[in-house]
Amino acid sequence: MSQPSSNNSSLNDSANQKLSKKPISINNTNVTRLHGINTIEINAARQMHSRTISARIPTTTTTRPNNQTSPPTFQPPRSITTTTTTTTKTSIRSTHKCNNPNNPHCPNCESIIIPAPVARMPILDTPSITIHDTWRITSQKGTILNSQQIDDWVQNKLKFNTLPEMIFGENYVKLENLKNGWELQFNALDSLKGVALNDSGIRVAYSEKWKKSKRIDHQRDQVDQESKDFDWTYTTAYRGTETKTTGEGRGLERDDELQLPMDKLSRMDKILYFDDMVLFEDELADNGISILNVKIRVMKERLLLLSRFYLRVDDVLCRIYDTRVYVEFKENKVMREFKQFEDDYNNILNKYKPINSRDPKSLLRDSNWVAENIPLVHRECESVQF
Amino acid sequence: MSLDIDAVIDLLKQGKHVKEETVYTLCLRSQELLMSEANVTHVDTPVTICGDIHGQLHDLLTLFEKSGGVEKTRYVFLGDFVDRGFYSLESFLLLLCYKLRYPDRITLIRGNHETRQITKVYGFYDEIMRKYGNCNVWRYCCEVFDYLSLGAIINNSIFCVHGGLSPEINTLDEIRAIDRKQEVPHEGAMCDLLWSDPEEVDTWSLSPRGAGFLFGKSEVDKFLSTNNVELIARAHQLVMEGYKEMFDGGLVTVWSAPNYCYRCGNVAAVLRIEDDLQRNYTIFEAVQPQDGGGNAIIPTKKPQMDYFL
């Protein structure tokens, strides 16, 4: 998708505004963008936008796309109009022919091997905010991993084969103390390294009935037992990846006596920076959900991050692992609290007081409701003061 | 009750409300039609195979547009029409309307989401309650689910199914012998066809979850040679690239819901089989969340700022 560079400069500004979050500025606070947006990415954005605009034409019967009337669109530069403005050309472009003459032959049977297609590189947005020139908060969101990346993780990075259905491998939230060379990052790869490499013992509700059904004769059918070399619920006690970038210096130390200052955190101080992202998610073949979600809000004086692992195995159990990170900027103080909650599925369901006609089971899809109705099993706290 | 299918199709394409009585008539007619179909329907080439839709109506419209449209093309849908997306009803009804209007051009196969139990948890039931205030329409649709076929065979050479193989099934005739007109049971051949997954395993394996089968290359090779077919086309699993061939091209997963759940960023694919059985994949992307006038047509997953604690 290389474009003549002469077209890029004039459009840089408007495209930048379109893509980036609004700059935020207060006293002592500088907002920086870690990397500028490359011109290639801007062109990719343009093309993606034009493609989606033109993809809509036939569905809206006879109306042709009119970039003039839609306020958030831009005028595509001449060089790319050829590929994007007419429907016929778009459909030709996107037809993925797999009888490619470059496809290799199988050395044994001579049949043509059709490689999996390569997914389009998405645009990564990586906003960041810097507070008092000391604290830098960065977050990034991308798409799920493609097949090639999944193979790489399975073969080289993780010790089990069946990864969650959706892994947002490019997503992360990073908190850095620039002056003291300290960093705490939340990302999918490190969180999955925390998945146990043994059998959790958890089975879906109808497992016994399923296995007892007469057909499973391991001798006759030569059926292998379920593999027990990883925890299929993807339970992870991940609390973020702590790095001392200078190699030494202070780090988080355990002190369970500490409590998060809920009074300060409950204040409705203006939120300067907010992000909310999923690191991985699996629907457990429609037997519930296993999801790791990270949220962050940065105010003028402090920040709060919540990383929540939520597991629901229908009719079996619910489990929540919450990690909260609190930073008080002026004091250069970090606190990290880790809480484990767990209960039987039906115990939680029974806590539901029928004040309205909502389907009680729908409440178990709301991790916030579950978090309020599930007993605490374990708590730890750590802190560091720079 | 008389039924103007073309008028209903127009309504559905715009995502507009369809009256309960109309849905009832539509479902009844569809049942009558589906009742006469075999468990494994015969389909001729050329044909376009489509994977999971999951209530993404606007992407389904893109699918038809990119692949020729039902007026000119034959389609096999591999199931999972409902749940997850916000337009499960419209997507499913549109397919039923097309089926009634062009019976020889659309084949609908049952997916694991076309069941009462799953739709209650994963969105379709809630969507009906939201749109109609009662669950009648959900019940009419579930009745239709029970009549959907379990598979299709294209030119006696390509076997289409939603999930995969079953250790109880060696030949296609064994699928033909299943009594399919029921809620999908929790065990048995019918369950396996809708639920099982291909995996790099040496032989039939149990899923670590304690229910469900995994099958590998040897099971696929055996099925292909026993039934004299050359490909198993299935859906059921999300693929970032829209499709994935496995086992030396003996099996393909086709996924047709782009940007799944409005946030995965994946592309979608359909597979066209030509008369000479050549495979052509068409890749397409999700529609923009807003139309040209800036009106939201699908909900955006932009993070909502909140004072979480």
XYZ file of C-alpha atoms in Angstrom:
695
model
C 0.000 0.000 0.000
C 2.757 2.452 -0.724
C 1.585 5.878 -1.747
C 3.508 8.804 -3.245
C 4.840 10.733 -0.311
C 3.929 14.077 -1.842
C 0.317 13.536 -0.899
C 0.999 12.909 2.702
C 2.258 16.154 4.102
C -0.820 18.191 3.357
C -3.078 15.679 5.020
C -0.991 14.922 8.026
C -2.603 17.473 10.256
C -6.197 16.639 9.624
C -5.538 12.933 9.781
C -3.664 13.339 13.001
C -6.565 15.112 14.546
C -8.931 12.478 13.377
C -6.945 9.619 14.781
C -5.567 10.884 18.030
C -7.329 11.536 21.258
C -7.820 15.168 22.131
C -4.758 16.630 23.761
C -5.151 17.171 27.460
C -3.343 19.861 29.327
C -3.341 21.071 32.900
C -0.679 22.602 35.088
C 2.354 20.433 35.457
C 0.925 17.938 33.060
C 2.281 17.262 29.644
C 0.614 15.005 27.223
C 2.917 13.206 24.882
C 2.405 10.696 22.173
C 5.039 8.050 22.306
C 5.295 7.606 18.593
C 4.029 9.958 15.931
C 1.685 8.478 13.414
C 3.533 7.268 10.387
C 2.339 8.391 7.010
C 1.818 4.790 6.029
C -0.632 4.413 8.870
C -2.487 7.520 7.826
C -2.852 6.168 4.338
C -4.023 2.887 5.775
C -6.594 4.770 7.797
C -7.741 6.648 4.739
C -8.074 3.539 2.701
C -9.825 1.629 5.427
C -12.281 4.456 5.817
C -12.893 4.752 2.099
C -13.339 1.035 1.770
C -15.922 0.910 4.491
C -17.721 3.885 2.998
C -17.878 2.245 -0.399
C -18.793 -1.116 1.118
C -22.079 0.407 2.204
C -23.294 1.526 -1.190
C -25.481 -1.359 -2.304
C -27.060 -1.890 1.103
C -28.451 1.615 1.088
C -30.171 0.880 -2.221
C -29.403 3.622 -4.719
C -27.654 6.261 -2.633
C -24.110 6.758 -3.687
C -21.517 7.616 -1.085
C -21.152 11.327 -0.783
C -18.113 12.251 1.174
C -19.134 15.879 1.068
C -22.188 15.433 3.234
C -20.725 13.239 5.955
C -18.986 15.504 8.432
C -16.295 13.180 9.812
C -14.916 12.094 6.450
C -11.988 13.463 4.531
C -11.319 13.968 0.847
C -9.251 11.075 -0.346
C -6.230 12.230 -2.307
C -6.334 11.589 -6.019
C -3.849 8.800 -5.959
C -6.050 6.468 -3.988
C -9.421 7.306 -5.469
C -8.850 4.752 -8.167
C -9.048 1.913 -5.725
C -11.721 3.188 -3.440
C -14.462 5.178 -5.064
C -16.259 2.708 -7.256
C -17.938 -0.430 -6.015
C -16.911 -2.602 -8.902
C -13.244 -1.975 -8.304
C -13.579 -2.485 -4.597
C -15.114 -5.888 -5.035
C -12.416 -6.895 -7.453
C -9.739 -5.763 -5.056
C -11.104 -7.659 -2.109
C -11.710 -10.951 -3.875
C -9.085 -13.149 -2.372
C -8.115 -15.625 -5.053
C -6.296 -18.547 -3.614
C -5.270 -20.276 -6.792
C -2.175 -18.129 -6.623
C 0.578 -19.470 -8.937
C 3.103 -18.773 -6.192
C 1.481 -21.242 -3.821
C 3.890 -24.101 -3.151
C 3.322 -27.733 -4.103
C 3.209 -30.456 -1.504
C 6.444 -32.444 -1.886
C 4.594 -35.734 -1.362
C 1.336 -35.535 -3.228
C 1.929 -32.572 -5.545
C -1.289 -30.882 -4.435
C -1.089 -27.127 -4.022
C -0.701 -25.890 -0.493
C -2.862 -22.856 0.132
C -1.326 -20.744 2.858
C -3.566 -18.997 5.351
C -4.113 -15.378 4.365
C -2.328 -12.641 6.240
C -4.612 -10.324 8.122
C -4.406 -6.611 7.474
C -2.264 -4.698 9.909
C -4.592 -2.598 12.001
C -3.883 0.892 13.127
C -2.633 0.931 16.673
C -3.508 3.915 18.743
C -1.062 4.463 21.584
C -2.122 7.454 23.641
C -0.172 8.516 26.711
C -0.144 11.142 29.440
C 2.757 12.392 31.559
C 2.234 13.822 35.026
C 4.794 16.060 36.802
C 7.434 14.841 34.320
C 7.666 11.716 36.468
C 4.724 9.478 35.799
C 3.939 8.360 32.297
C 0.845 6.295 31.566
C 0.563 4.646 28.164
C -2.068 2.342 26.738
C -2.436 0.603 23.419
C -5.267 -1.245 21.745
C -5.183 -3.492 18.697
C -7.009 -6.457 17.275
C -6.930 -10.106 18.243
C -3.879 -12.148 17.295
C -3.761 -13.658 13.842
C -2.991 -17.311 13.162
C 0.708 -16.713 12.645
C 1.056 -14.853 15.928
C -0.917 -17.541 17.725
C 1.442 -20.196 16.350
C 4.397 -18.130 17.545
C 2.975 -17.805 21.052
C 2.193 -21.516 21.221
C 5.578 -22.621 19.921
C 7.878 -20.071 21.497
C 6.256 -18.150 24.280
C 3.764 -20.257 26.201
C 3.761 -23.793 27.486
C 0.270 -24.875 26.497
C -1.411 -25.288 23.106
C -5.002 -24.229 23.409
C -5.058 -20.469 23.796
C -8.158 -18.387 24.528
C -10.376 -17.696 21.532
C -9.686 -13.957 21.588
C -6.253 -12.693 22.558
C -5.697 -8.989 22.260
C -1.959 -9.432 22.095
C -1.124 -5.849 21.226
C -3.146 -4.357 24.052
C -1.366 -3.085 27.124
C -1.466 -0.499 29.893
C 1.878 0.721 31.175
C 2.642 2.855 34.239
C 6.156 4.252 34.353
C 8.042 6.216 36.958
C 10.550 7.895 34.657
C 12.786 9.283 37.417
C 13.182 6.041 39.311
C 13.274 3.583 36.431
C 10.251 1.624 37.562
C 7.514 0.195 35.353
C 4.341 -1.828 35.776
C 2.707 -3.220 32.658
C -0.451 -5.219 32.042
C -0.432 -7.307 28.863
C -1.976 -10.521 27.536
C 1.193 -12.554 27.057
C 2.420 -12.164 30.620
C -1.062 -12.769 31.988
C -1.307 -16.069 30.103
C 2.074 -17.113 31.468
C 0.239 -17.200 34.801
C -2.156 -19.934 33.664
C -1.461 -23.120 35.619
C 0.077 -26.001 33.695
C -2.037 -28.616 35.403
C -5.642 -29.698 35.722
C -7.832 -27.292 37.681
C -10.281 -30.115 38.357
C -13.113 -27.918 37.122
C -15.490 -29.512 34.646
C -18.550 -28.136 32.907
C -21.853 -28.890 34.595
C -22.955 -31.721 32.331
C -19.539 -33.352 32.091
C -20.383 -36.390 34.244
C -23.571 -37.074 32.355
C -21.754 -36.611 29.080
C -18.955 -38.995 29.972
C -21.314 -41.585 31.409
C -23.335 -41.741 28.258
C -22.614 -45.260 27.086
C -20.840 -44.349 23.886
C -17.507 -43.443 25.413
C -15.680 -46.695 25.456
C -12.054 -45.676 25.614
C -10.884 -49.078 24.444
C -13.262 -49.433 21.536
C -13.279 -45.837 20.318
C -9.691 -45.163 21.265
C -10.676 -41.864 22.802
C -7.940 -40.023 24.612
C -8.645 -38.675 28.072
C -8.979 -34.950 28.333
C -5.580 -33.319 28.298
C -4.705 -32.184 31.775
C -1.586 -30.194 31.057
C -3.150 -26.767 31.423
C -6.026 -25.037 33.177
C -8.731 -24.624 30.518
C -10.423 -21.881 32.575
C -7.352 -19.672 31.957
C -7.408 -18.589 35.596
C -4.488 -16.255 36.152
C -3.406 -14.474 39.308
C -1.670 -11.910 37.123
C -0.985 -8.620 38.886
C 0.958 -6.883 36.162
C 4.574 -7.181 35.076
C 6.910 -5.161 37.306
C 10.214 -4.080 35.765
C 13.065 -2.054 37.213
C 14.424 -0.499 34.077
C 17.651 0.572 35.777
C 18.180 -2.956 37.053
C 18.091 -1.948 40.686
C 16.165 0.437 42.889
C 12.989 0.017 44.827
C 10.108 -2.266 43.979
C 6.774 -3.294 45.420
C 6.945 -4.851 48.897
C 4.285 -6.787 50.725
C 2.311 -5.025 53.455
C -1.171 -6.475 53.948
C -2.048 -3.845 56.563
C -2.396 -1.177 53.898
C -5.799 -0.106 52.628
C -6.612 1.828 49.496
C -7.813 5.392 50.298
C -11.370 4.890 49.116
C -12.352 8.414 50.219
C -9.845 9.974 47.851
C -10.660 7.555 45.052
C -14.400 8.101 45.408
C -14.070 11.801 44.683
C -15.391 12.818 41.316
C -12.143 14.519 40.317
C -11.911 15.274 36.643
C -10.695 12.268 34.669
C -7.788 13.307 32.437
C -7.140 9.956 30.846
C -9.273 6.864 30.643
C -8.988 3.511 28.975
C -10.752 0.196 29.168
C -9.556 -2.917 27.365
C -9.767 -6.669 27.204
C -6.497 -8.617 27.242
C -8.015 -12.024 26.555
C -11.431 -13.608 26.460
C -12.806 -17.085 25.968
C -16.410 -18.161 26.013
C -15.471 -21.652 27.179
C -17.399 -23.183 24.268
C -20.536 -21.443 25.495
C -20.196 -22.770 29.012
C -19.560 -19.377 30.565
C -16.795 -16.847 30.239
C -13.165 -16.301 31.108
C -12.104 -12.701 30.611
C -9.270 -10.430 31.705
C -10.119 -6.760 31.518
C -8.013 -3.706 32.444
C -9.403 -0.245 33.176
C -7.509 2.871 34.103
C -8.485 6.390 35.082
C -5.965 9.150 35.689
C -6.917 12.247 37.672
C -4.808 15.290 38.492
C -3.515 13.946 41.786
C -3.791 10.162 41.506
C -4.649 7.220 39.324
C -6.527 3.974 39.752
C -6.123 0.868 37.644
C -8.325 -2.198 37.919
C -7.337 -5.452 36.300
C -10.143 -7.974 36.675
C -10.093 -11.635 35.790
C -13.664 -12.934 35.698
C -14.520 -16.602 35.344
C -18.024 -17.980 35.162
C -18.578 -21.653 34.514
C -22.345 -21.984 34.126
C -23.984 -23.931 36.957
C -20.559 -24.583 38.499
C -18.738 -21.534 39.891
C -17.790 -17.876 39.628
C -14.349 -16.497 40.336
C -13.011 -12.954 40.379
C -9.353 -11.945 40.733
C -9.064 -8.181 41.124
C -5.789 -6.258 41.035
C -6.028 -2.577 41.885
C -3.097 -0.242 41.421
C -3.258 3.162 43.025
C -0.650 5.884 42.495
C -0.541 9.159 44.452
C 1.537 11.348 42.151
C 2.869 13.988 44.565
C 3.915 11.441 47.161
C 5.411 9.160 44.502
C 3.612 6.306 46.186
C 2.236 3.137 44.570
C -0.105 0.648 46.179
C -1.174 -2.658 44.660
C -4.010 -4.661 46.128
C -4.861 -8.192 44.989
C -8.146 -9.863 45.937
C -9.482 -13.317 45.144
C -13.187 -14.051 45.278
C -14.862 -17.358 44.573
C -18.156 -19.087 45.175
C -20.487 -21.743 43.910
C -22.592 -20.566 40.977
C -25.878 -21.308 42.705
C -24.852 -19.646 45.980
C -24.358 -16.424 44.096
C -27.569 -16.855 42.161
C -29.423 -17.256 45.467
C -28.200 -13.852 46.635
C -30.389 -12.311 43.993
C -33.329 -10.534 45.613
C -36.146 -10.342 43.119
C -36.862 -6.621 43.321
C -37.400 -6.424 39.608
C -38.264 -8.877 36.920
C -34.768 -9.133 35.516
C -33.641 -12.561 34.527
C -31.421 -13.475 37.505
C -28.983 -15.356 35.312
C -28.312 -12.209 33.337
C -26.875 -10.728 36.532
C -24.177 -13.378 36.484
C -23.032 -11.946 33.199
C -22.299 -8.671 34.992
C -18.999 -9.005 36.834
C -19.725 -5.857 38.864
C -22.866 -7.376 40.324
C -21.068 -10.636 41.006
C -18.181 -8.783 42.697
C -20.639 -7.364 45.199
C -22.177 -10.734 45.952
C -19.235 -13.087 46.147
C -17.154 -13.842 49.262
C -13.524 -12.741 49.542
C -11.159 -15.676 49.732
C -7.766 -14.028 49.855
C -6.250 -10.555 49.942
C -2.722 -9.221 49.575
C -1.354 -5.716 49.437
C 1.997 -4.272 48.394
C 3.419 -0.806 48.160
C 6.454 1.179 47.132
C 7.438 4.753 47.875
C 9.969 6.454 45.644
C -52.396 -15.306 6.610
C -50.977 -13.896 3.429
C -47.346 -13.020 3.459
C -45.590 -10.516 1.238
C -42.070 -11.829 1.520
C -40.492 -9.071 -0.535
C -42.013 -6.444 1.747
C -40.660 -8.252 4.805
C -37.230 -8.495 3.195
C -37.281 -4.719 2.681
C -38.192 -4.131 6.312
C -35.488 -6.491 7.536
C -32.784 -4.957 5.397
C -33.462 -1.649 7.101
C -33.481 -3.269 10.519
C -37.116 -2.262 11.048
C -39.650 -3.919 13.332
C -41.509 -6.930 11.963
C -44.895 -7.703 13.479
C -45.271 -10.708 15.727
C -47.963 -12.234 13.485
C -45.691 -11.874 10.480
C -42.863 -13.642 12.283
C -45.297 -16.402 13.258
C -46.414 -16.948 9.656
C -42.842 -16.773 8.419
C -41.680 -19.367 10.938
C -44.593 -21.668 10.159
C -43.922 -21.549 6.421
C -40.224 -22.125 6.998
C -40.940 -25.178 9.114
C -43.096 -26.653 6.371
C -40.295 -26.127 3.909
C -37.481 -27.376 6.146
C -39.461 -30.425 7.207
C -39.093 -31.884 3.733
C -35.312 -31.511 3.699
C -32.976 -34.356 4.521
C -30.520 -34.216 7.428
C -27.785 -33.886 4.833
C -28.994 -31.741 1.962
C -27.614 -32.165 -1.549
C -26.324 -28.938 -3.075
C -24.934 -28.287 -6.558
C -21.995 -26.129 -7.544
C -21.289 -23.303 -7.951
C -22.076 -22.460 -4.359
C -20.853 -20.055 -1.705
C -20.232 -21.415 1.795
C -20.705 -18.979 4.690
C -19.725 -19.370 8.338
C -21.015 -17.855 11.570
C -23.156 -14.686 11.293
C -24.047 -14.064 14.951
C -26.668 -11.383 14.481
C -24.400 -8.978 12.590
C -27.123 -7.988 10.099
C -25.159 -5.242 8.373
C -22.235 -7.537 7.810
C -24.604 -10.189 6.473
C -25.819 -7.636 3.929
C -22.195 -6.947 2.994
C -21.691 -10.686 2.622
C -24.506 -10.963 0.081
C -23.290 -7.899 -1.733
C -19.679 -9.081 -1.976
C -20.552 -12.606 -3.044
C -23.059 -11.953 -5.801
C -26.384 -11.824 -3.972
C -29.085 -14.431 -3.609
C -30.596 -13.570 -6.991
C -27.523 -14.917 -8.737
C -25.734 -17.188 -6.287
C -26.391 -20.355 -4.326
C -25.472 -20.284 -0.639
C -24.852 -22.713 2.174
C -24.894 -21.175 5.643
C -23.107 -23.226 8.266
C -25.180 -22.061 11.240
C -24.826 -19.716 14.223
C -27.109 -17.073 12.755
C -28.092 -15.694 16.153
C -26.612 -14.498 19.491
C -23.831 -12.004 20.295
C -24.726 -9.396 17.674
C -27.552 -6.923 18.097
C -29.646 -8.031 15.122
C -30.046 -11.769 15.624
C -33.740 -11.738 14.776
C -33.376 -9.674 11.620
C -30.435 -11.777 10.421
C -32.247 -15.061 10.977
C -35.531 -13.843 9.486
C -33.748 -12.443 6.443
C -32.231 -15.853 5.801
C -35.638 -17.502 6.270
C -37.241 -15.033 3.862
C -34.593 -15.740 1.261
C -35.098 -19.446 1.842
C -38.842 -19.104 1.225
C -38.357 -16.812 -1.721
C -35.511 -18.772 -3.369
C -35.734 -22.280 -1.847
C -33.111 -23.825 -4.118
C -30.557 -21.113 -3.515
C -30.232 -21.129 0.245
C -29.338 -24.040 2.484
C -29.380 -23.430 6.219
C -27.475 -25.750 8.543
C -28.030 -25.770 12.289
C -25.313 -24.338 14.530
C -24.830 -24.865 18.234
C -26.410 -21.456 18.872
C -29.667 -22.514 17.222
C -30.910 -24.032 20.470
C -33.192 -22.867 23.278
C -30.584 -23.293 25.968
C -27.779 -21.359 24.290
C -29.942 -18.514 22.964
C -31.240 -17.912 26.491
C -27.739 -17.127 27.700
C -26.000 -15.535 24.729
C -28.284 -12.766 23.606
C -31.067 -13.870 21.250
C -33.658 -14.354 23.992
C -32.797 -10.990 25.582
C -32.985 -9.319 22.190
C -36.520 -10.656 21.614
C -37.615 -9.569 25.096
C -36.253 -6.117 24.349
C -37.895 -5.868 20.938
C -41.269 -7.478 21.696
C -41.696 -7.408 25.468
C -42.502 -11.123 25.461
C -40.779 -14.280 24.311
C -43.307 -15.526 21.721
C -41.097 -14.657 18.795
C -38.185 -16.442 20.425
C -40.336 -19.560 20.733
C -41.428 -19.436 17.091
C -37.790 -19.176 16.006
C -36.717 -22.036 18.256
C -39.357 -24.205 16.609
C -37.709 -23.466 13.267
C -34.255 -24.277 14.705
C -35.433 -27.834 15.351
C -36.066 -28.363 11.647
C -32.762 -27.035 10.305
C -30.643 -29.661 8.609
C -27.458 -30.963 10.180
C -25.222 -30.841 7.155
C -24.967 -30.518 3.406
C -23.043 -32.292 0.695
C -21.865 -30.347 -2.320
C -21.549 -32.344 -5.582
C -20.963 -35.439 -3.443
C -17.503 -34.026 -2.731
C -17.635 -31.437 0.023
C -19.254 -32.093 3.367
C -20.581 -29.035 5.211
C -21.292 -29.066 8.931
C -21.258 -26.507 11.725
C -18.830 -28.016 14.241
C -17.127 -31.166 13.073
C -17.035 -34.937 13.229
C -18.317 -37.432 15.767
C -16.838 -40.787 16.816
C -20.348 -42.183 16.340
C -20.441 -41.169 12.699
C -18.478 -43.009 10.055
C -20.661 -42.527 7.022
C -22.993 -39.812 5.808
C -25.823 -42.348 5.938
C -25.408 -42.475 9.698
C -26.105 -38.742 9.815
C -29.118 -39.240 7.574
C -30.491 -41.699 10.135
C -30.522 -39.202 13.038
C -33.918 -37.960 14.224
C -32.992 -34.298 14.073
C -36.317 -32.654 14.900
C -35.555 -31.912 18.532
C -33.590 -29.610 20.827
C -29.887 -30.410 20.417
C -29.093 -33.015 23.090
C -26.099 -32.702 25.402
C -24.522 -35.867 24.067
C -24.575 -38.097 21.030
C -23.820 -37.728 17.340
C -26.102 -34.750 16.765
C -24.403 -32.840 19.571
C -20.915 -33.662 18.268
C -21.683 -32.473 14.727
C -22.580 -29.059 16.120
C -19.898 -28.787 18.782
C -16.667 -30.643 18.079
C -13.442 -28.918 17.043
C -10.426 -29.900 14.929
C -7.148 -29.843 16.827
C -3.610 -31.164 16.438
C -4.398 -34.436 18.207
C -3.495 -38.000 17.305
C -6.924 -39.475 17.873
C -10.341 -38.646 19.269
C -9.756 -36.634 22.436
C -11.971 -35.234 25.147
C -11.991 -31.492 25.575
C -10.284 -30.472 28.831
C -13.600 -28.900 29.797
C -14.941 -32.397 30.351
C -17.430 -32.467 27.481
C -17.018 -32.287 23.726
C -14.670 -33.960 21.288
C -11.501 -32.882 19.552
C -10.511 -34.643 16.332
C -7.292 -34.631 14.352
C -5.921 -35.318 10.900
C -6.323 -39.072 11.071
C -10.058 -38.782 11.836
C -10.486 -36.314 9.001
C -8.556 -38.481 6.525
C -10.598 -41.501 7.527
C -13.889 -39.658 7.083
C -12.833 -38.243 3.724
C -11.838 -41.611 2.311
C -14.782 -43.544 3.768
C -17.272 -41.129 2.264
C -15.291 -40.366 -0.862
C -15.307 -36.618 -0.236
C -12.366 -34.255 -0.471
C -13.184 -31.494 1.983
C -14.965 -30.843 5.255
C -16.173 -27.235 5.430
C -17.109 -26.128 8.933
C -17.425 -22.924 10.956
C -17.810 -22.630 14.757
C -14.408 -21.145 15.591
C -13.280 -17.549 15.251
C -10.421 -17.070 12.772
C -8.707 -13.699 12.489
C -8.140 -14.187 8.753
C -11.711 -15.296 8.009
C -10.762 -18.842 7.071
C -8.200 -21.454 7.968
C -7.348 -24.641 6.134
C -6.028 -27.532 8.169
C -4.844 -31.092 7.665
C -3.367 -30.594 4.180
C -6.489 -28.861 2.964
C -8.838 -31.642 4.069
C -10.728 -29.317 6.397
C -11.491 -25.633 6.348
C -12.950 -23.324 8.980
C -14.965 -20.477 7.450
C -15.829 -17.478 9.605
C -18.226 -14.828 8.275
C -18.686 -12.377 11.164
C -16.166 -9.543 10.677
C -15.050 -7.591 13.747
C -16.758 -10.254 15.853
C -18.658 -8.866 18.846
C -17.889 -5.429 17.357
C -14.342 -5.441 18.769
C -12.156 -8.349 17.616
C -10.887 -6.613 14.480
C -10.970 -9.828 12.436
C -11.905 -10.012 8.767
C -14.564 -12.401 7.473
C -14.587 -14.836 4.575
C -16.898 -16.853 2.391
C -15.783 -19.793 0.294
C -17.033 -20.181 -3.264
C -16.866 -23.631 -4.767
C -16.735 -23.663 -8.562
C -18.003 -26.438 -10.818
C -14.520 -27.943 -10.933
C -14.445 -27.767 -7.101
C -11.859 -25.023 -7.128
C -11.961 -23.004 -3.910
C -12.144 -19.214 -4.032
C -12.181 -17.239 -0.837
C -13.687 -13.757 -0.655
C -12.566 -11.657 2.284
C -14.637 -8.779 3.622
C -14.498 -6.314 6.484
C -17.049 -5.016 8.938
C -19.292 -2.063 8.147
C -18.467 1.261 9.751
C -20.333 1.752 13.011
C -21.915 4.928 11.626
C -23.698 5.666 8.399
C -22.823 8.598 6.121
C -24.894 10.978 8.208
C -23.134 10.080 11.429
C -26.015 7.966 12.773
C -24.980 4.927 14.741
C -26.017 1.729 12.994
C -24.180 -0.563 15.346
C -23.149 0.232 18.894
C -19.570 1.391 19.223
C -17.364 -0.171 21.830
C -15.706 3.107 22.684
C -14.744 3.034 26.338
C -17.244 4.851 28.486
C -15.484 6.882 31.150
C -16.638 5.862 34.557
C -15.582 6.351 38.153
C -14.944 2.664 38.786
C -13.526 1.694 42.157
